[in-house]
JSON list of N, CA and C in Angstrom, two decimals:
[
{"chain": "A", "resi": 1, "resn": "CYS", "atom": "N", "xyz": [33.65, 2.92, 5.70]},
{"chain": "A", "resi": 1, "resn": "CYS", "atom": "CA", "xyz": [32.82, 3.22, 6.85]},
{"chain": "A", "resi": 1, "resn": "CYS", "atom": "C", "xyz": [31.73, 4.17, 6.38]},
{"chain": "A", "resi": 2, "resn": "TRP", "atom": "N", "xyz": [30.53, 3.68, 6.28]},
{"chain": "A", "resi": 2, "resn": "TRP", "atom": "CA", "xyz": [29.44, 4.55, 5.83]},
{"chain": "A", "resi": 2, "resn": "TRP", "atom": "C", "xyz": [28.10, 4.01, 6.28]},
{"chain": "A", "resi": 3, "resn": "SER", "atom": "N", "xyz": [27.11, 4.89, 6.22]},
{"chain": "A", "resi": 3, "resn": "SER", "atom": "CA", "xyz": [25.73, 4.51, 6.48]},
{"chain": "A", "resi": 3, "resn": "SER", "atom": "C", "xyz": [24.84, 5.48, 5.73]},
{"chain": "A", "resi": 4, "resn": "TYR", "atom": "N", "xyz": [23.68, 5.01, 5.33]},
{"chain": "A", "resi": 4, "resn": "TYR", "atom": "CA", "xyz": [22.68, 5.93, 4.80]},
{"chain": "A", "resi": 4, "resn": "TYR", "atom": "C", "xyz": [22.16, 6.77, 5.95]},
{"chain": "A", "resi": 5, "resn": "LEU", "atom": "N", "xyz": [21.67, 7.96, 5.63]},
{"chain": "A", "resi": 5, "resn": "LEU", "atom": "CA", "xyz": [21.17, 8.86, 6.65]},
{"chain": "A", "resi": 5, "resn": "LEU", "atom": "C", "xyz": [19.69, 8.58, 6.92]},
{"chain": "A", "resi": 6, "resn": "GLY", "atom": "N", "xyz": [19.39, 8.16, 8.13]},
{"chain": "A", "resi": 6, "resn": "GLY", "atom": "CA", "xyz": [18.01, 7.89, 8.51]},
{"chain": "A", "resi": 6, "resn": "GLY", "atom": "C", "xyz": [17.47, 6.61, 7.91]},
{"chain": "A", "resi": 7, "resn": "GLN", "atom": "N", "xyz": [16.23, 6.33, 8.23]},
{"chain": "A", "resi": 7, "resn": "GLN", "atom": "CA", "xyz": [15.59, 5.10, 7.77]},
{"chain": "A", "resi": 7, "resn": "GLN", "atom": "C", "xyz": [15.36, 5.16, 6.27]},
{"chain": "A", "resi": 8, "resn": "THR", "atom": "N", "xyz": [15.79, 4.11, 5.58]},
{"chain": "A", "resi": 8, "resn": "THR", "atom": "CA", "xyz": [15.67, 4.08, 4.12]},
{"chain": "A", "resi": 8, "resn": "THR", "atom": "C", "xyz": [14.73, 2.99, 3.64]},
{"chain": "A", "resi": 9, "resn": "GLY", "atom": "N", "xyz": [14.20, 2.23, 4.54]},
{"chain": "A", "resi": 9, "resn": "GLY", "atom": "CA", "xyz": [13.32, 1.12, 4.18]},
{"chain": "A", "resi": 9, "resn": "GLY", "atom": "C", "xyz": [13.25, 0.14, 5.32]},
{"chain": "A", "resi": 10, "resn": "ARG", "atom": "N", "xyz": [13.04, -1.12, 4.98]},
{"chain": "A", "resi": 10, "resn": "ARG", "atom": "CA", "xyz": [12.90, -2.13, 6.03]},
{"chain": "A", "resi": 10, "resn": "ARG", "atom": "C", "xyz": [14.23, -2.44, 6.70]},
{"chain": "A", "resi": 11, "resn": "LYS", "atom": "N", "xyz": [15.30, -2.50, 5.91]},
{"chain": "A", "resi": 11, "resn": "LYS", "atom": "CA", "xyz": [16.62, -2.78, 6.47]},
{"chain": "A", "resi": 11, "resn": "LYS", "atom": "C", "xyz": [17.45, -1.51, 6.43]},
{"chain": "A", "resi": 12, "resn": "GLN", "atom": "N", "xyz": [18.32, -1.37, 7.40]},
{"chain": "A", "resi": 12, "resn": "GLN", "atom": "CA", "xyz": [19.20, -0.21, 7.43]},
{"chain": "A", "resi": 12, "resn": "GLN", "atom": "C", "xyz": [20.63, -0.70, 7.27]},
{"chain": "A", "resi": 13, "resn": "GLU", "atom": "N", "xyz": [21.20, -0.44, 6.12]},
{"chain": "A", "resi": 13, "resn": "GLU", "atom": "CA", "xyz": [22.57, -0.89, 5.86]},
{"chain": "A", "resi": 13, "resn": "GLU", "atom": "C", "xyz": [23.57, 0.13, 6.36]},
{"chain": "A", "resi": 14, "resn": "LEU", "atom": "N", "xyz": [24.67, -0.39, 6.89]},
{"chain": "A", "resi": 14, "resn": "LEU", "atom": "CA", "xyz": [25.84, 0.43, 7.14]},
{"chain": "A", "resi": 14, "resn": "LEU", "atom": "C", "xyz": [27.05, -0.44, 6.93]},
{"chain": "A", "resi": 15, "resn": "SER", "atom": "N", "xyz": [28.13, 0.17, 6.55]},
{"chain": "A", "resi": 15, "resn": "SER", "atom": "CA", "xyz": [29.34, -0.57, 6.22]},
{"chain": "A", "resi": 15, "resn": "SER", "atom": "C", "xyz": [30.42, -0.27, 7.24]},
{"chain": "A", "resi": 16, "resn": "LEU", "atom": "N", "xyz": [30.96, -1.32, 7.83]},
{"chain": "A", "resi": 16, "resn": "LEU", "atom": "CA", "xyz": [32.05, -1.19, 8.78]},
{"chain": "A", "resi": 16, "resn": "LEU", "atom": "C", "xyz": [33.15, -2.16, 8.37]},
{"chain": "A", "resi": 17, "resn": "GLY", "atom": "N", "xyz": [33.86, -1.81, 7.33]},
{"chain": "A", "resi": 17, "resn": "GLY", "atom": "CA", "xyz": [34.92, -2.66, 6.81]},
{"chain": "A", "resi": 17, "resn": "GLY", "atom": "C", "xyz": [36.20, -2.52, 7.61]},
{"chain": "A", "resi": 18, "resn": "ARG", "atom": "N", "xyz": [37.26, -3.05, 7.03]},
{"chain": "A", "resi": 18, "resn": "ARG", "atom": "CA", "xyz": [38.57, -2.99, 7.66]},
{"chain": "A", "resi": 18, "resn": "ARG", "atom": "C", "xyz": [38.94, -1.54, 7.96]},
{"chain": "A", "resi": 19, "resn": "GLY", "atom": "N", "xyz": [39.41, -1.29, 9.14]},
{"chain": "A", "resi": 19, "resn": "GLY", "atom": "CA", "xyz": [39.80, 0.06, 9.54]},
{"chain": "A", "resi": 19, "resn": "GLY", "atom": "C", "xyz": [38.66, 0.86, 10.16]},
{"chain": "A", "resi": 20, "resn": "CYS", "atom": "N", "xyz": [37.47, 0.29, 10.21]},
{"chain": "A", "resi": 20, "resn": "CYS", "atom": "CA", "xyz": [36.31, 1.00, 10.75]},
{"chain": "A", "resi": 20, "resn": "CYS", "atom": "C", "xyz": [35.98, 0.61, 12.18]},
{"chain": "A", "resi": 21, "resn": "TRP", "atom": "N", "xyz": [36.65, -0.39, 12.71]},
{"chain": "A", "resi": 21, "resn": "TRP", "atom": "CA", "xyz": [36.28, -0.92, 14.01]},
{"chain": "A", "resi": 21, "resn": "TRP", "atom": "C", "xyz": [36.93, -0.16, 15.15]},
{"chain": "A", "resi": 22, "resn": "TYR", "atom": "N", "xyz": [36.59, 1.11, 15.21]},
{"chain": "A", "resi": 22, "resn": "TYR", "atom": "CA", "xyz": [37.00, 1.97, 16.32]},
{"chain": "A", "resi": 22, "resn": "TYR", "atom": "C", "xyz": [35.72, 2.52, 16.92]},
{"chain": "A", "resi": 23, "resn": "LYS", "atom": "N", "xyz": [35.69, 2.62, 18.22]},
{"chain": "A", "resi": 23, "resn": "LYS", "atom": "CA", "xyz": [34.47, 3.02, 18.93]},
{"chain": "A", "resi": 23, "resn": "LYS", "atom": "C", "xyz": [33.83, 4.27, 18.31]},
{"chain": "A", "resi": 24, "resn": "GLY", "atom": "N", "xyz": [34.62, 5.31, 18.09]},
{"chain": "A", "resi": 24, "resn": "GLY", "atom": "CA", "xyz": [34.09, 6.55, 17.55]},
{"chain": "A", "resi": 24, "resn": "GLY", "atom": "C", "xyz": [33.52, 6.40, 16.15]},
{"chain": "A", "resi": 25, "resn": "VAL", "atom": "N", "xyz": [34.18, 5.59, 15.33]},
{"chain": "A", "resi": 25, "resn": "VAL", "atom": "CA", "xyz": [33.73, 5.38, 13.95]},
{"chain": "A", "resi": 25, "resn": "VAL", "atom": "C", "xyz": [32.43, 4.60, 13.93]},
{"chain": "A", "resi": 26, "resn": "VAL", "atom": "N", "xyz": [32.33, 3.58, 14.77]},
{"chain": "A", "resi": 26, "resn": "VAL", "atom": "CA", "xyz": [31.10, 2.78, 14.85]},
{"chain": "A", "resi": 26, "resn": "VAL", "atom": "C", "xyz": [29.94, 3.65, 15.34]},
{"chain": "A", "resi": 27, "resn": "ILE", "atom": "N", "xyz": [30.17, 4.44, 16.37]},
{"chain": "A", "resi": 27, "resn": "ILE", "atom": "CA", "xyz": [29.13, 5.33, 16.89]},
{"chain": "A", "resi": 27, "resn": "ILE", "atom": "C", "xyz": [28.70, 6.32, 15.81]},
{"chain": "A", "resi": 28, "resn": "HIS", "atom": "N", "xyz": [29.67, 6.85, 15.08]},
{"chain": "A", "resi": 28, "resn": "HIS", "atom": "CA", "xyz": [29.40, 7.81, 14.00]},
{"chain": "A", "resi": 28, "resn": "HIS", "atom": "C", "xyz": [28.48, 7.19, 12.95]},
{"chain": "A", "resi": 29, "resn": "ALA", "atom": "N", "xyz": [28.78, 5.97, 12.52]},
{"chain": "A", "resi": 29, "resn": "ALA", "atom": "CA", "xyz": [27.97, 5.29, 11.50]},
{"chain": "A", "resi": 29, "resn": "ALA", "atom": "C", "xyz": [26.57, 4.98, 12.02]},
{"chain": "A", "resi": 30, "resn": "ILE", "atom": "N", "xyz": [26.48, 4.54, 13.26]},
{"chain": "A", "resi": 30, "resn": "ILE", "atom": "CA", "xyz": [25.17, 4.25, 13.85]},
{"chain": "A", "resi": 30, "resn": "ILE", "atom": "C", "xyz": [24.35, 5.53, 13.97]},
{"chain": "A", "resi": 31, "resn": "ALA", "atom": "N", "xyz": [24.99, 6.62, 14.35]},
{"chain": "A", "resi": 31, "resn": "ALA", "atom": "CA", "xyz": [24.28, 7.90, 14.46]},
{"chain": "A", "resi": 31, "resn": "ALA", "atom": "C", "xyz": [23.70, 8.32, 13.11]},
{"chain": "A", "resi": 32, "resn": "HIS", "atom": "N", "xyz": [24.47, 8.14, 12.03]},
{"chain": "A", "resi": 32, "resn": "HIS", "atom": "CA", "xyz": [23.93, 8.43, 10.70]},
{"chain": "A", "resi": 32, "resn": "HIS", "atom": "C", "xyz": [22.73, 7.54, 10.40]},
{"chain": "A", "resi": 33, "resn": "ALA", "atom": "N", "xyz": [22.82, 6.27, 10.74]},
{"chain": "A", "resi": 33, "resn": "ALA", "atom": "CA", "xyz": [21.71, 5.35, 10.50]},
{"chain": "A", "resi": 33, "resn": "ALA", "atom": "C", "xyz": [20.46, 5.77, 11.27]},
{"chain": "A", "resi": 34, "resn": "LEU", "atom": "N", "xyz": [20.65, 6.40, 12.42]},
{"chain": "A", "resi": 34, "resn": "LEU", "atom": "CA", "xyz": [19.53, 6.87, 13.23]},
{"chain": "A", "resi": 34, "resn": "LEU", "atom": "C", "xyz": [18.98, 8.22, 12.74]},
{"chain": "A", "resi": 35, "resn": "GLY", "atom": "N", "xyz": [19.68, 8.85, 11.79]},
{"chain": "A", "resi": 35, "resn": "GLY", "atom": "CA", "xyz": [19.19, 10.11, 11.25]},
{"chain": "A", "resi": 35, "resn": "GLY", "atom": "C", "xyz": [19.97, 11.34, 11.66]},
{"chain": "A", "resi": 36, "resn": "PHE", "atom": "N", "xyz": [21.02, 11.16, 12.45]},
{"chain": "A", "resi": 36, "resn": "PHE", "atom": "CA", "xyz": [21.84, 12.31, 12.84]},
{"chain": "A", "resi": 36, "resn": "PHE", "atom": "C", "xyz": [22.79, 12.66, 11.70]},
{"chain": "A", "resi": 37, "resn": "PHE", "atom": "N", "xyz": [22.99, 13.94, 11.48]},
{"chain": "A", "resi": 37, "resn": "PHE", "atom": "CA", "xyz": [23.96, 14.35, 10.47]},
{"chain": "A", "resi": 37, "resn": "PHE", "atom": "C", "xyz": [24.94, 15.33, 11.09]},
{"chain": "A", "resi": 38, "resn": "HIS", "atom": "N", "xyz": [25.93, 15.71, 10.34]},
{"chain": "A", "resi": 38, "resn": "HIS", "atom": "CA", "xyz": [26.99, 16.56, 10.86]},
{"chain": "A", "resi": 38, "resn": "HIS", "atom": "C", "xyz": [26.45, 17.94, 11.21]},
{"chain": "A", "resi": 39, "resn": "GLU", "atom": "N", "xyz": [26.76, 18.39, 12.40]},
{"chain": "A", "resi": 39, "resn": "GLU", "atom": "CA", "xyz": [26.26, 19.68, 12.88]},
{"chain": "A", "resi": 39, "resn": "GLU", "atom": "C", "xyz": [26.67, 20.84, 11.98]},
{"chain": "A", "resi": 40, "resn": "HIS", "atom": "N", "xyz": [27.86, 20.79, 11.41]},
{"chain": "A", "resi": 40, "resn": "HIS", "atom": "CA", "xyz": [28.31, 21.90, 10.57]},
{"chain": "A", "resi": 40, "resn": "HIS", "atom": "C", "xyz": [27.56, 21.98, 9.24]},
{"chain": "A", "resi": 41, "resn": "ASN", "atom": "N", "xyz": [26.74, 20.98, 8.93]},
{"chain": "A", "resi": 41, "resn": "ASN", "atom": "CA", "xyz": [25.93, 20.98, 7.71]},
{"chain": "A", "resi": 41, "resn": "ASN", "atom": "C", "xyz": [24.47, 21.30, 7.97]},
{"chain": "A", "resi": 42, "resn": "ARG", "atom": "N", "xyz": [24.12, 21.57, 9.20]},
{"chain": "A", "resi": 42, "resn": "ARG", "atom": "CA", "xyz": [22.72, 21.88, 9.52]},
{"chain": "A", "resi": 42, "resn": "ARG", "atom": "C", "xyz": [22.30, 23.15, 8.79]},
{"chain": "A", "resi": 43, "resn": "PRO", "atom": "N", "xyz": [21.06, 23.20, 8.31]},
{"chain": "A", "resi": 43, "resn": "PRO", "atom": "CA", "xyz": [20.61, 24.41, 7.61]},
{"chain": "A", "resi": 43, "resn": "PRO", "atom": "C", "xyz": [20.55, 25.64, 8.51]},
{"chain": "A", "resi": 44, "resn": "ASP", "atom": "N", "xyz": [20.44, 25.44, 9.83]},
{"chain": "A", "resi": 44, "resn": "ASP", "atom": "CA", "xyz": [20.38, 26.57, 10.76]},
{"chain": "A", "resi": 44, "resn": "ASP", "atom": "C", "xyz": [21.69, 26.79, 11.51]},
{"chain": "A", "resi": 45, "resn": "ARG", "atom": "N", "xyz": [22.78, 26.25, 11.00]},
{"chain": "A", "resi": 45, "resn": "ARG", "atom": "CA", "xyz": [24.05, 26.31, 11.73]},
{"chain": "A", "resi": 45, "resn": "ARG", "atom": "C", "xyz": [24.52, 27.73, 12.00]},
{"chain": "A", "resi": 46, "resn": "ASP", "atom": "N", "xyz": [24.24, 28.67, 11.08]},
{"chain": "A", "resi": 46, "resn": "ASP", "atom": "CA", "xyz": [24.72, 30.03, 11.26]},
{"chain": "A", "resi": 46, "resn": "ASP", "atom": "C", "xyz": [24.05, 30.74, 12.44]},
{"chain": "A", "resi": 47, "resn": "ARG", "atom": "N", "xyz": [22.97, 30.19, 12.91]},
{"chain": "A", "resi": 47, "resn": "ARG", "atom": "CA", "xyz": [22.31, 30.75, 14.10]},
{"chain": "A", "resi": 47, "resn": "ARG", "atom": "C", "xyz": [23.05, 30.36, 15.37]},
{"chain": "A", "resi": 48, "resn": "TYR", "atom": "N", "xyz": [23.90, 29.33, 15.30]},
{"chain": "A", "resi": 48, "resn": "TYR", "atom": "CA", "xyz": [24.54, 28.79, 16.49]},
{"chain": "A", "resi": 48, "resn": "TYR", "atom": "C", "xyz": [26.07, 28.81, 16.45]},
{"chain": "A", "resi": 49, "resn": "VAL", "atom": "N", "xyz": [26.64, 29.03, 15.28]},
{"chain": "A", "resi": 49, "resn": "VAL", "atom": "CA", "xyz": [28.10, 28.99, 15.13]},
{"chain": "A", "resi": 49, "resn": "VAL", "atom": "C", "xyz": [28.60, 30.39, 14.82]},
{"chain": "A", "resi": 50, "resn": "LYS", "atom": "N", "xyz": [29.60, 30.83, 15.58]},
{"chain": "A", "resi": 50, "resn": "LYS", "atom": "CA", "xyz": [30.23, 32.12, 15.31]},
{"chain": "A", "resi": 50, "resn": "LYS", "atom": "C", "xyz": [31.71, 31.85, 15.06]},
{"chain": "A", "resi": 51, "resn": "ILE", "atom": "N", "xyz": [32.17, 32.24, 13.89]},
{"chain": "A", "resi": 51, "resn": "ILE", "atom": "CA", "xyz": [33.58, 32.07, 13.54]},
{"chain": "A", "resi": 51, "resn": "ILE", "atom": "C", "xyz": [34.30, 33.36, 13.87]},
{"chain": "A", "resi": 52, "resn": "ILE", "atom": "N", "xyz": [35.34, 33.25, 14.66]},
{"chain": "A", "resi": 52, "resn": "ILE", "atom": "CA", "xyz": [36.15, 34.41, 15.04]},
{"chain": "A", "resi": 52, "resn": "ILE", "atom": "C", "xyz": [37.37, 34.42, 14.13]},
{"chain": "A", "resi": 53, "resn": "PHE", "atom": "N", "xyz": [37.26, 35.14, 13.03]},
{"chain": "A", "resi": 53, "resn": "PHE", "atom": "CA", "xyz": [38.28, 35.10, 11.98]},
{"chain": "A", "resi": 53, "resn": "PHE", "atom": "C", "xyz": [39.67, 35.54, 12.46]},
{"chain": "A", "resi": 54, "resn": "PRO", "atom": "N", "xyz": [39.81, 36.50, 13.38]},
{"chain": "A", "resi": 54, "resn": "PRO", "atom": "CA", "xyz": [41.16, 36.84, 13.84]},
{"chain": "A", "resi": 54, "resn": "PRO", "atom": "C", "xyz": [41.88, 35.67, 14.52]},
{"chain": "A", "resi": 55, "resn": "ASN", "atom": "N", "xyz": [41.13, 34.66, 14.96]},
{"chain": "A", "resi": 55, "resn": "ASN", "atom": "CA", "xyz": [41.74, 33.50, 15.61]},
{"chain": "A", "resi": 55, "resn": "ASN", "atom": "C", "xyz": [42.21, 32.43, 14.62]},
{"chain": "A", "resi": 56, "resn": "ILE", "atom": "N", "xyz": [41.95, 32.63, 13.34]},
{"chain": "A", "resi": 56, "resn": "ILE", "atom": "CA", "xyz": [42.36, 31.66, 12.33]},
{"chain": "A", "resi": 56, "resn": "ILE", "atom": "C", "xyz": [43.75, 32.03, 11.82]},
{"chain": "A", "resi": 57, "resn": "GLU", "atom": "N", "xyz": [44.63, 31.04, 11.77]},
{"chain": "A", "resi": 57, "resn": "GLU", "atom": "CA", "xyz": [45.99, 31.27, 11.31]},
{"chain": "A", "resi": 57, "resn": "GLU", "atom": "C", "xyz": [45.99, 31.77, 9.87]},
{"chain": "A", "resi": 58, "resn": "PRO", "atom": "N", "xyz": [46.92, 32.67, 9.55]},
{"chain": "A", "resi": 58, "resn": "PRO", "atom": "CA", "xyz": [47.01, 33.17, 8.17]},
{"chain": "A", "resi": 58, "resn": "PRO", "atom": "C", "xyz": [47.14, 32.01, 7.17]},
{"chain": "A", "resi": 59, "resn": "GLY", "atom": "N", "xyz": [46.38, 32.09, 6.09]},
{"chain": "A", "resi": 59, "resn": "GLY", "atom": "CA", "xyz": [46.42, 31.06, 5.05]},
{"chain": "A", "resi": 59, "resn": "GLY", "atom": "C", "xyz": [45.56, 29.84, 5.34]},
{"chain": "A", "resi": 60, "resn": "LYS", "atom": "N", "xyz": [44.90, 29.80, 6.47]},
{"chain": "A", "resi": 60, "resn": "LYS", "atom": "CA", "xyz": [44.10, 28.63, 6.86]},
{"chain": "A", "resi": 60, "resn": "LYS", "atom": "C", "xyz": [42.60, 28.87, 6.79]},
{"chain": "A", "resi": 61, "resn": "SER", "atom": "N", "xyz": [42.17, 30.03, 6.33]},
{"chain": "A", "resi": 61, "resn": "SER", "atom": "CA", "xyz": [40.73, 30.34, 6.35]},
{"chain": "A", "resi": 61, "resn": "SER", "atom": "C", "xyz": [39.97, 29.80, 5.15]},
{"chain": "A", "resi": 62, "resn": "GLU", "atom": "N", "xyz": [40.66, 29.35, 4.13]},
{"chain": "A", "resi": 62, "resn": "GLU", "atom": "CA", "xyz": [40.00, 28.78, 2.95]},
{"chain": "A", "resi": 62, "resn": "GLU", "atom": "C", "xyz": [40.06, 27.27, 3.02]},
{"chain": "A", "resi": 63, "resn": "LEU", "atom": "N", "xyz": [39.01, 26.62, 2.56]},
{"chain": "A", "resi": 63, "resn": "LEU", "atom": "CA", "xyz": [38.99, 25.15, 2.54]},
{"chain": "A", "resi": 63, "resn": "LEU", "atom": "C", "xyz": [39.65, 24.63, 1.30]}
]
């Protein structure tokens, strides 16, 4: 399940193979094709996201 981000040329490819045919997954791939990307990767995300570290379970704060 993948798509290039935004317009890449005349055709816009996205892949919806086996296991991808779920409403949310299809919408996600189409959104990428339209140029939307994950909010947590936005360059200005720190202006809008506040992490409350005391609310994170011990041992779960590292990726």
